[in-house]
Each structure stands twice: as C-alpha cells, then as structure tokens.
Short mmCIF file of C-alpha atoms and ligand atoms in Angstrom, two decimals:
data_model
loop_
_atom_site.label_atom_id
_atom_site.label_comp_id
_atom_site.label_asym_id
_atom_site.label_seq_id
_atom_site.Cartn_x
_atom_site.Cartn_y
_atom_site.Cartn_z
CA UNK W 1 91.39 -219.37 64.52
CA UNK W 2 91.64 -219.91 60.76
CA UNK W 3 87.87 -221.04 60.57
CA UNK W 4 86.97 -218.12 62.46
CA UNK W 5 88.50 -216.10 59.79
CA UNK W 6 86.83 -217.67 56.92
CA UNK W 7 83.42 -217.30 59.11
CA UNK W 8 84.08 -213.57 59.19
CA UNK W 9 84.31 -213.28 55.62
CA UNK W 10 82.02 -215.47 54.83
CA UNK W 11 79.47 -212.82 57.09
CA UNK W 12 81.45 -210.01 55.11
CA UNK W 13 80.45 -211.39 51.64
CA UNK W 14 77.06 -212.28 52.81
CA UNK W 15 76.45 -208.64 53.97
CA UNK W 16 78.20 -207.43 50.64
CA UNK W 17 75.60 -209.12 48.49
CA UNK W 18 72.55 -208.35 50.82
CA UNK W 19 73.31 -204.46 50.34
CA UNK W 20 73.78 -205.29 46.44
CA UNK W 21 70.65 -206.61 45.85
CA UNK W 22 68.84 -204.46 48.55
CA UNK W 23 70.28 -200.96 45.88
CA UNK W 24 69.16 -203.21 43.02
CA UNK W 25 65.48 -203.44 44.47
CA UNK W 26 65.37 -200.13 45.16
CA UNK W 27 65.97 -199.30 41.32
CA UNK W 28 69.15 -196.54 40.64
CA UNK W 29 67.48 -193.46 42.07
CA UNK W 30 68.52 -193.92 45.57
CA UNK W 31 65.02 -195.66 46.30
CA UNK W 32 62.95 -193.24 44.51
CA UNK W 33 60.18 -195.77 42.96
CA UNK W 34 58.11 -193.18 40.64
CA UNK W 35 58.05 -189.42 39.89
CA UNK W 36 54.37 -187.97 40.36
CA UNK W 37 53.51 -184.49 38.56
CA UNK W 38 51.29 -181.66 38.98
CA UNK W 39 51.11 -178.35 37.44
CA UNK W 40 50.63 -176.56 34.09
CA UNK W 41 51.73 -176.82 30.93
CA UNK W 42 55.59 -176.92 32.10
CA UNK W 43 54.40 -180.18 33.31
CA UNK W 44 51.46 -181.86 30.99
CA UNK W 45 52.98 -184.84 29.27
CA UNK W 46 49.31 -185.14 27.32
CA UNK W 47 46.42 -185.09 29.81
CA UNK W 48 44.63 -182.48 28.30
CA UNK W 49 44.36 -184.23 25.25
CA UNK W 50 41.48 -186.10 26.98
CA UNK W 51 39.38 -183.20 28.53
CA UNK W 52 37.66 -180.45 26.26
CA UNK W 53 40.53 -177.68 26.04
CA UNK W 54 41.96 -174.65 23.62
CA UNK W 55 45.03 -175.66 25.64
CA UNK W 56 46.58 -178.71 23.79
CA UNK W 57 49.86 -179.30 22.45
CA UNK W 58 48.90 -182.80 20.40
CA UNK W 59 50.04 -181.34 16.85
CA UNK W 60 52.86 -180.30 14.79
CA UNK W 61 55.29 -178.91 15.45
CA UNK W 62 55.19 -179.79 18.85
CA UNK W 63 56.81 -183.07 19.36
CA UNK W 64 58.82 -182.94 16.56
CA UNK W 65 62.11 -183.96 18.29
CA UNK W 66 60.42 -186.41 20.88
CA UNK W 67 60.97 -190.33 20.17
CA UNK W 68 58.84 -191.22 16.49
CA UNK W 69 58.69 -187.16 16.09
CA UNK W 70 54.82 -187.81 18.48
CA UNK W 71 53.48 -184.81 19.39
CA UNK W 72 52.43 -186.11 22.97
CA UNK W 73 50.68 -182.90 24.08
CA UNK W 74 53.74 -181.82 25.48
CA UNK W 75 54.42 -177.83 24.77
CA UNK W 76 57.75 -177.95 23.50
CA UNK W 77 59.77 -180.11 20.55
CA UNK W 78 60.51 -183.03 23.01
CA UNK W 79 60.63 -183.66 26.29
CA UNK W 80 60.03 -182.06 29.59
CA UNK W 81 62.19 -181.62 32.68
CA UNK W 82 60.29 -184.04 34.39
CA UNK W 83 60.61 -186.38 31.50
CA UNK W 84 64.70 -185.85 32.31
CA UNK W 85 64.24 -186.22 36.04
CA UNK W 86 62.33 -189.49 36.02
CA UNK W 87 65.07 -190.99 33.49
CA UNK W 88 68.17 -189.67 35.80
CA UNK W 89 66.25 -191.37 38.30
CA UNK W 90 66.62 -195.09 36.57
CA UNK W 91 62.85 -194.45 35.78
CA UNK W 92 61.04 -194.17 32.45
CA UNK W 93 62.38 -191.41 30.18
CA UNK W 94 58.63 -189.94 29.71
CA UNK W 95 56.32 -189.81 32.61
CA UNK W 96 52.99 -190.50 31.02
CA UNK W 97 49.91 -188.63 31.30
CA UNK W 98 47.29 -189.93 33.95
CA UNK W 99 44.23 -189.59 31.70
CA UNK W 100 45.55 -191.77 28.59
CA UNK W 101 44.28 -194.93 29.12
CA UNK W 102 46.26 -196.81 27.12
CA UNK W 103 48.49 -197.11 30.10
CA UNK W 104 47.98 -199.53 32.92
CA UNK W 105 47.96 -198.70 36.94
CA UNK W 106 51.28 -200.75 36.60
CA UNK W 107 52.75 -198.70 34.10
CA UNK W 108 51.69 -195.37 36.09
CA UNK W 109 53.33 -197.52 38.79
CA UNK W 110 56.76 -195.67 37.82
CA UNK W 111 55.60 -191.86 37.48
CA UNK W 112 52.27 -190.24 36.58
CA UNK W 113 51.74 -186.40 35.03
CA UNK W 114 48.36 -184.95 36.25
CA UNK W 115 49.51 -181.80 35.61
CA UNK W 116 47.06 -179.78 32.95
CA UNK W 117 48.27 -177.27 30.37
CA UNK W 118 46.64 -173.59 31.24
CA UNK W 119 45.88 -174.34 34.84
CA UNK W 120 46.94 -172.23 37.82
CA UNK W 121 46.90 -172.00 41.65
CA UNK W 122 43.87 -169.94 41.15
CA UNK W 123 40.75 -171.90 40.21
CA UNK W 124 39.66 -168.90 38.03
CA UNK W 125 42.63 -169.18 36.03
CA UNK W 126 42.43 -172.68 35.06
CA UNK W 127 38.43 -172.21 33.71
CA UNK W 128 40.27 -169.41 31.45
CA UNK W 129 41.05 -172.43 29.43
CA UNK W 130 38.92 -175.10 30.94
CA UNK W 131 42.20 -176.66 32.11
CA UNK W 132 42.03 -179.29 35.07
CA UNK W 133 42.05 -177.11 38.28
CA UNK W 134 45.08 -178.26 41.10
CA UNK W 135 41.82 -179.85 43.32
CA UNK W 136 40.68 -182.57 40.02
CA UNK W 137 44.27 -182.64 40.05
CA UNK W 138 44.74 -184.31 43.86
CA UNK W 139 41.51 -185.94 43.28
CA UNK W 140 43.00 -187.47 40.50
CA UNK W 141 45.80 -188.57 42.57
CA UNK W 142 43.59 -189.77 45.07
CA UNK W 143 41.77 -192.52 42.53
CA UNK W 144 45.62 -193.38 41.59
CA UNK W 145 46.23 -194.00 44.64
CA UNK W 146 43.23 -196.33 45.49
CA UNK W 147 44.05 -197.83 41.97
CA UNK W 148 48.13 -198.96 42.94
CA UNK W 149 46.29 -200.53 46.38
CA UNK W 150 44.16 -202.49 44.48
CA UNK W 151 46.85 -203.80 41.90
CA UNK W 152 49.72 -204.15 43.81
CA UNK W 153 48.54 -204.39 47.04
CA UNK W 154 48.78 -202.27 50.62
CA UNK W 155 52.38 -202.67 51.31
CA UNK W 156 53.80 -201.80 47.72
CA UNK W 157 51.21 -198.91 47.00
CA UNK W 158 52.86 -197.48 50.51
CA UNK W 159 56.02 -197.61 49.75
CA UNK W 160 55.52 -196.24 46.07
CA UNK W 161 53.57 -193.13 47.78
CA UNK W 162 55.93 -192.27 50.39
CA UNK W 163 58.85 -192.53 48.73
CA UNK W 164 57.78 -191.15 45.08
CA UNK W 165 59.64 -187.69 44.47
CA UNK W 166 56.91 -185.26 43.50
CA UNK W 167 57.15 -182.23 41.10
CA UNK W 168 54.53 -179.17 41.78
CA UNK W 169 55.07 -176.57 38.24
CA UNK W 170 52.63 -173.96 38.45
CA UNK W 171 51.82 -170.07 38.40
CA UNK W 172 52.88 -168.66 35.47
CA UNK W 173 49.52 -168.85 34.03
CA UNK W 174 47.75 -167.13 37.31
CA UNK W 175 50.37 -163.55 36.73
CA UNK W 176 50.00 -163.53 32.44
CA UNK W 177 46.60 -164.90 32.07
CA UNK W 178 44.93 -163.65 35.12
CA UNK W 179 46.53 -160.76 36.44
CA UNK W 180 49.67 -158.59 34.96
CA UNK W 181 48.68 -159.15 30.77
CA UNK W 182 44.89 -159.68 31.70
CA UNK W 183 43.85 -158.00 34.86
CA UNK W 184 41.09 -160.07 35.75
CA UNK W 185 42.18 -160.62 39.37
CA UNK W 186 43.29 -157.07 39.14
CA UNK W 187 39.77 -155.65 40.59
CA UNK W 188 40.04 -158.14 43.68
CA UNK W 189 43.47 -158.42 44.92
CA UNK W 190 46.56 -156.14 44.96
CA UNK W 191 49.88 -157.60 43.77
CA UNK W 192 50.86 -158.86 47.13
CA UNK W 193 47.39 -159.81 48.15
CA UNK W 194 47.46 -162.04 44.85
CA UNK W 195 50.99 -163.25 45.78
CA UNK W 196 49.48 -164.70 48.66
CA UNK W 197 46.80 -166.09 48.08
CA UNK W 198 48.52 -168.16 45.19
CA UNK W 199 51.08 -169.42 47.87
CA UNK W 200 48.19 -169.89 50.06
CA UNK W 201 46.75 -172.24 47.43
CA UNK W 202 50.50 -173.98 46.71
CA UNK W 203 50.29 -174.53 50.36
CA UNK W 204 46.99 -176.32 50.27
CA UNK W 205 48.00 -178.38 47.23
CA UNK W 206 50.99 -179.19 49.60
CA UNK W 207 49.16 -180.49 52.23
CA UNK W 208 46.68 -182.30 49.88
CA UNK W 209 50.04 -184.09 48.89
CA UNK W 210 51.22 -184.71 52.39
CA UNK W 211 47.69 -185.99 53.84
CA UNK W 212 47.56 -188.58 51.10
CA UNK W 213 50.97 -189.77 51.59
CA UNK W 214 53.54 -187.84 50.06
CA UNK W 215 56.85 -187.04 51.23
CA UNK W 216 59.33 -185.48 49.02
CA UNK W 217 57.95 -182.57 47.30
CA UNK W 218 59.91 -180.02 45.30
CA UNK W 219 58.29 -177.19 44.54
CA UNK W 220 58.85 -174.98 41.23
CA UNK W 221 58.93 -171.17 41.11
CA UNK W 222 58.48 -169.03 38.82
CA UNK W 223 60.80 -168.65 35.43
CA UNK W 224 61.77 -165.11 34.79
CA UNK W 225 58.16 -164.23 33.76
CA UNK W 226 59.41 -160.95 31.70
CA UNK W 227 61.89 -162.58 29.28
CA UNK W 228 59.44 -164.88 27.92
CA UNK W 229 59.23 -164.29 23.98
CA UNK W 230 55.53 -162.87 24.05
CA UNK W 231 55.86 -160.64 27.11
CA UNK W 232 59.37 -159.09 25.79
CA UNK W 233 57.24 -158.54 22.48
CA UNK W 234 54.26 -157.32 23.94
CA UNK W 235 56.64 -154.57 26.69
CA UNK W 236 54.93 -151.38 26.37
CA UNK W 237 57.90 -149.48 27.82
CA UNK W 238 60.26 -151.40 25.76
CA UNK W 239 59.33 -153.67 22.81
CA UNK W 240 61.98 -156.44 22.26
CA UNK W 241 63.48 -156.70 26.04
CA UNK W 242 62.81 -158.17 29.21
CA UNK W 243 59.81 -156.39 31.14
CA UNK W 244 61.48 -156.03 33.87
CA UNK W 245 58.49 -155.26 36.46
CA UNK W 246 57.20 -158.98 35.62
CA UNK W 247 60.87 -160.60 36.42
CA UNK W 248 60.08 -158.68 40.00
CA UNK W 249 57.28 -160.08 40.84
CA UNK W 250 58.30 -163.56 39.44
CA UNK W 251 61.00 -163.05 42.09
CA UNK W 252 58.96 -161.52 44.97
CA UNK W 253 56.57 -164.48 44.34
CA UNK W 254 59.44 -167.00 44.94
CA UNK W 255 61.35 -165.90 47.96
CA UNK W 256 57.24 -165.60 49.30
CA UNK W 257 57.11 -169.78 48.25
CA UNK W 258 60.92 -170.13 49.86
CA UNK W 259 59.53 -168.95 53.33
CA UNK W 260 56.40 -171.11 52.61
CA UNK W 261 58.65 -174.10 52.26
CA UNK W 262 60.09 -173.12 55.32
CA UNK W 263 56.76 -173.49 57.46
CA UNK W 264 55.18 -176.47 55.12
CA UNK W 265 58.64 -178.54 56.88
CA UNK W 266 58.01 -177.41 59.77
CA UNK W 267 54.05 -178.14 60.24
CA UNK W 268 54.23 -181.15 58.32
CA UNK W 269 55.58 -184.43 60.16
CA UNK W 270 58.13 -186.11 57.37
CA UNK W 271 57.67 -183.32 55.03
CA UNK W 272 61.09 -182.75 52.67
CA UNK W 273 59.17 -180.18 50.90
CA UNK W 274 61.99 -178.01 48.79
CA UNK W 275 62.37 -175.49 46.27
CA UNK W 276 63.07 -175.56 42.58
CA UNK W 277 65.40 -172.45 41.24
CA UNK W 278 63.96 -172.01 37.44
CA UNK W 279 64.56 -168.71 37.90
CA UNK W 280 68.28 -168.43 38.18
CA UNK W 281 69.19 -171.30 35.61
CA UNK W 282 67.01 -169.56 32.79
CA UNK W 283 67.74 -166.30 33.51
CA UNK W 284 71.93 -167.38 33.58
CA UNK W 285 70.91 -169.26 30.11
CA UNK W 286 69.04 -166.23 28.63
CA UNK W 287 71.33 -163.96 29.37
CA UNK W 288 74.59 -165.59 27.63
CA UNK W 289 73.10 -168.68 25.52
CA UNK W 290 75.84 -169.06 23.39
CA UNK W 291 77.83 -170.60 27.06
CA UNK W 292 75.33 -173.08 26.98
CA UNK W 293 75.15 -173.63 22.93
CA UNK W 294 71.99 -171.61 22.07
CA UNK W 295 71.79 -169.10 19.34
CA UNK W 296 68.56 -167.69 20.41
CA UNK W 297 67.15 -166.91 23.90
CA UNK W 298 65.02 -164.53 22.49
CA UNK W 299 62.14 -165.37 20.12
CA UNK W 300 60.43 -169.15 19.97
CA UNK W 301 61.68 -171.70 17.29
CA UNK W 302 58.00 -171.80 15.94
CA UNK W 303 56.43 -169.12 13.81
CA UNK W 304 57.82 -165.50 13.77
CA UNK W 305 58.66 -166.75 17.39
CA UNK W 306 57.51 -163.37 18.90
CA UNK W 307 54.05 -164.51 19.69
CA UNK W 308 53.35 -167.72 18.63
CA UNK W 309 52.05 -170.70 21.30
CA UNK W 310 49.29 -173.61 20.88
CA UNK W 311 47.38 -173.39 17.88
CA UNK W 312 49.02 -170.46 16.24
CA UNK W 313 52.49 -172.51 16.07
CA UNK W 314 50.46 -175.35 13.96
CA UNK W 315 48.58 -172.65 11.56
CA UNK W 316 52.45 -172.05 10.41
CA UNK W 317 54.07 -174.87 10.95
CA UNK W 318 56.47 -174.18 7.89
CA UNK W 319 57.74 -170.66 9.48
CA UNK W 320 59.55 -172.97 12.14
CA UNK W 321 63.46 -172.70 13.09
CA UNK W 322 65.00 -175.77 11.82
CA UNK W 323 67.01 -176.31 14.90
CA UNK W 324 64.95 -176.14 17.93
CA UNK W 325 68.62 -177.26 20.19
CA UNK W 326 69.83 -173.47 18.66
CA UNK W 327 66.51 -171.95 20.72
CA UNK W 328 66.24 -171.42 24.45
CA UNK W 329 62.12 -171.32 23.68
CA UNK W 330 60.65 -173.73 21.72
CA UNK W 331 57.01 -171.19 21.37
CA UNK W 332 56.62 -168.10 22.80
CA UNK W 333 56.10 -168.92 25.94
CA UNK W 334 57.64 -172.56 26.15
CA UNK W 335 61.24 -173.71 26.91
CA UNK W 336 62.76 -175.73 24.24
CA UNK W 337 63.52 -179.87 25.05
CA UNK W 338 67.27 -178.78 25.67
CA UNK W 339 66.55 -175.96 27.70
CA UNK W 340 64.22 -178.36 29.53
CA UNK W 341 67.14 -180.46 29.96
CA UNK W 342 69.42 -178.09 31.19
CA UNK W 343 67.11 -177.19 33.69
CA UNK W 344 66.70 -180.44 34.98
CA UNK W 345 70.33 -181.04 35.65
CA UNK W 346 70.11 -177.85 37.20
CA UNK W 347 67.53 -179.18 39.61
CA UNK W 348 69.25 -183.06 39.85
CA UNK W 349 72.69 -181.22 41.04
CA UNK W 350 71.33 -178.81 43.54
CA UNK W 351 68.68 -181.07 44.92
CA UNK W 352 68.95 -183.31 48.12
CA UNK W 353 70.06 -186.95 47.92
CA UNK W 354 68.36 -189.27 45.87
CA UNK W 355 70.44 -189.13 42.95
CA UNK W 356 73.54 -190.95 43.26
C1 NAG V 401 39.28 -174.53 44.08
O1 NAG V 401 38.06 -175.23 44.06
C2 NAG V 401 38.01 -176.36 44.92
C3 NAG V 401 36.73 -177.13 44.65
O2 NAG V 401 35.67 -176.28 44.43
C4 NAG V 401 38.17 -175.89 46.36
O3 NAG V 401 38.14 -176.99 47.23
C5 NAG V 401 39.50 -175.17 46.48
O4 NAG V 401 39.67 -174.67 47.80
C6 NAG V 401 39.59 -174.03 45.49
N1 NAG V 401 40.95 -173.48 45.53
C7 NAG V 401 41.20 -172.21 45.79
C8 NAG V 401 42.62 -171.80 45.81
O5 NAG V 401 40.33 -171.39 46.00
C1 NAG V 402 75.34 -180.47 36.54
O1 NAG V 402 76.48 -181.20 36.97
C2 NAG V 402 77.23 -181.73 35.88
C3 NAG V 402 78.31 -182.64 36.48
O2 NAG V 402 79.00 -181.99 37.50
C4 NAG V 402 77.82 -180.57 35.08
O3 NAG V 402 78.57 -181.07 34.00
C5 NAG V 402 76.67 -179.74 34.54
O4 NAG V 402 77.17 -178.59 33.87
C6 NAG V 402 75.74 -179.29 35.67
N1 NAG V 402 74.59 -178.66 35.04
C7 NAG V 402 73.96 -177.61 35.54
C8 NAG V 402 72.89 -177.04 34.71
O5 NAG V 402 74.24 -177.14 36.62
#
C-alpha cells in the first residue's frame, strides 16, 4: 500500500517537472517562438534604411528615447508596438529589421520586421515613395523562411512558422497619400470601391501568410485617420480639429476588414486570423490624454508639430518638445513610444491566449 503511495507521487512529481520544463521550452509567451511583421511605417523597425527611399526615419530626432538614443529607422522617439508585443511575449524587446544584415537567420529566429515605411495595400501607393510593396514583402518572408530551414533545420523552422504570432499594420498611407489628401486613386475607384479593393489586397497578403505557413495573424485597422496632427492642420472645414469625414472612412474601412476576418477563418484551415482595435484605444487616448498622462494629443513633439514628419522633423531638430512621454504623436503623423506602448497593452489584453 505505502509503496504504492510513494509510486503515485513519485508519477505526480515526474509529471510536475515534465510540464515545467515543457513551459520553459516553449519560452514565456504561451509557445509563441517569434513575432513576424509586415506593414508600413507603424511597423518598420529600419528596413528601409537599406532600399533607396524619401521614407526613412534613421536620423535625429527620431530615436532619441530608444536604447543608446539610435535612431533605428523607426518613426517615432523609441519603440514600436510590436517592439512591446515581442518583449511581453518573453521575446526580444526590438524586433529587428529583415534587411540589416548585421543580424543572423538565428537572431531573426525570434521576430523579423519586413514591414516598409510609406507602403500600402495598393502597389501604387508604395512606388509614391519607392517603399517595399506587401508582395517583396511575402517574398521576403518566403527567402526567411527557406533561410530558418537551412539553419535550424525542417522540424524547428516548422514549428517557428506555425506558431509565430504575426502583425499585418497597413493602410493609412493608401487613404492620405493616395486617395482622400492626394486623389490619385480618386479617378479610378469610388470610396467604397477603394475600400475594397484594399481589403481585397489585405486578404491576399492573408493568404500569402497562410499558404506559407502562418497561423496566428492579427490584423491592424486603421487609427482615427482625421485626428492625426497634419490632417487636423490641413481640415479645410475646420483648421485645428479632427476631420471628421476621414475618422468615417477609417471606421467604414475597419468593420469592412472585421467581416473580412470573418471569412479569412472560415476559408482558411487553422487560420486564427483576428483584428487589432487602434481605433478605439487612440481615439479614447486623444480624446482625454491627461487620463492616460499626456499633455498633448494634438500636435507632434517634433517641429511646430502641425506638419512636421521624416525629413522635415531633422531640418529642425532644435524646435522639438522636450518630453516626447507628454505627446500622444511623436511627428505629425506618428504615435509617440508611449502611445505605442499603450496601444500594445491594449492589443496584449484584448487579444486571444498566448499571453499568460
Ligand atoms: C502588386 O504587385 C504584385 C507583383 O506585381 C502582384 O502580384 C499583386 O497582385 C499586386 N497587388 C495588388 C493589390 O494589385
Ligand atoms: C491592460 O491591462 C492592465 C492590467 O489589467 C491594465 O493595468 C492596463 O490599464 C490595461 N491597458 C490597456 C491599454 O487596456
């Protein structure tokens, strides 16, 4: 009897310390082995440093809060939300950029941005600013892919591609750049036409994701397009507040990507393909900033902050706020590193399971 006891418990302990060391392996994130980017400059941790682009972010004062005060390339004063995701995740607190090669296929191992400052669902939009187009983008991904295979080996690049979370942030630039501030789409699609045919190309970049192995996907919409510094500035009707007509169609554009989602999880065996609420955290955060420690949700930290992005932030650098944590925008057009983070944990505590 008494042996019997001690054999149960011994099996007890035994399965204990099996299940300890099986959570270890799998890293803290609930088994989530790398965080894989694609998008615009919401999502560029320094790619387009390497391609021939107006679009860069590698000067000051961008960067000027990140870790040695580096501008990366990132558009803001430190880090991104998927920067904040990856390191909630038990990953690495900055998800380098793909095209730097001074990291290694087993430093990309962990998280990889391919995502391109300027670039769009549209093609046209991303040649605006020669920015990497969503296709280079997946074929990108592709090469990664065929790169983790050949350094760690079939089993391990599996696992890392079907179980990597992956972060799609794009489409702001295809409304401002290409269509409500500079009609260029204007002469071939109606609003709703363009609406979908942008989620008809998020679908595609979807499926790219799904044929080549990937899983979870969660899907960004759009931030309240009309309270970004430059478009409040530039409001014909009224100079200084939200244009409202471009916070509609940010919002018809995202319950159009919520019923996507719907049919992408449907269609697509495995798929956990969900959606990202920018909208509602910004807008809650523009709206009162002082609840969530901001002085300013109005202007950008950099220059006057009413039009200022890219290379017009550098040209005066010395008009900067001193406290970028005081401003919901970092540029005109840019979310600061602690709005950034507050829209991360905004994303971490709504979004399914794998954070514990
Ligand atoms: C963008 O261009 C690529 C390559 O030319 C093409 O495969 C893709 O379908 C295009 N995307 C859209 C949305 O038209
Ligand atoms: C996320 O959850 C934490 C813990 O419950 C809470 O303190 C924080 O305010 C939440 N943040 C957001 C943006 O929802």
């Amino acid at each position: 009897m008494s042996s019997r006891r001690h054999g149960m418990k011994a099996v007890v302990v035994v399965v204990v310390i099996a299940h300890v060391l099986l959570c270890h392996v799998a890293g803290g994130g609930g088994g989530v082995p790398a965080v894989i980017v694609f998008g615009d400059s919401t999502a560029d941790t320094g790619n387009n440093n390497f391609i021939q682009t107006m679009a860069r972010g590698n000067y000051p004062p961008y960067g000027r809060d990140f870790a040695g005060g580096v501008a990366t390339g990132r558009f803001s004063n430190g880090r991104l939300a998927a920067d904040f995701v990856s390191e909630a995740l038990g990953l690495p607190p900055a998800v380098p950029p793909y095209l730097d090669p001074s990291h290694s296929i087993h430093q990309l191992a962990s998280g990889v941005s391919f995502a391109s400052a300027g670039t769009g669902l549209d093609n046209i939009t991303a040649q605006i600013l020669s920015a990497m187009t969503l296709s280079q983008q997946i074929d990108h991904f592709r090469q990664y892919k065929e790169k983790l295979r050949w350094a760690k080996g079939e089993a391990a690049a599996h696992h890392i591609i079907s179980q990597a979370l992956y972060i799609l942030s794009v489409g702001t630039s295809d409304f401002l750049h290409n269509y409500l501030v500079f009609p260029i789409r204007g002469n071939r699609f109606t609003l709703p036409r363009y609406e979908a045919y942008l989620a008809g190309a998020a679908a595609g970049a979807v499926r790219a994701v799904h044929g080549l192995g990937g899983r979870r996907v969660k899907l960004a919409g759009l931030p309240p397009l009309g309270c970004l510094p430059v478009e409040r500035t530039i409001n014909p009707d009224r100079p200084g507040d939200c244009n409202e007509m471009y916070n509609m169609v940010a919002l018809s554009f995202n319950a159009r990507l919520k019923r996507l989602i719907g049919r992408l999880n449907w269609e697509l065996p495995g798929a956990q393909v969900e959606y990202v609420d920018q909208y509602s955290i910004l807008s809650a955060i523009i709206a009162k900033p002082w609840e969530y420690g901001f002085g300013n949700s109005m202007q950008g930290c950099c220059g006057t902050g009413f039009v200022e992005t890219g290379i017009l932030c550098a040209l005066d650098d010395a008009l900067a706020c001193d406290d970028a944590d005081k401003y919901v925008f970092f540029d005109a057009v840019h979310p600061s590193e602690r709005a950034y983070k507050i829209i991360a944990d905004a994303f971490i505590n709504t979004t399914s399971p794998v954070f514990h």
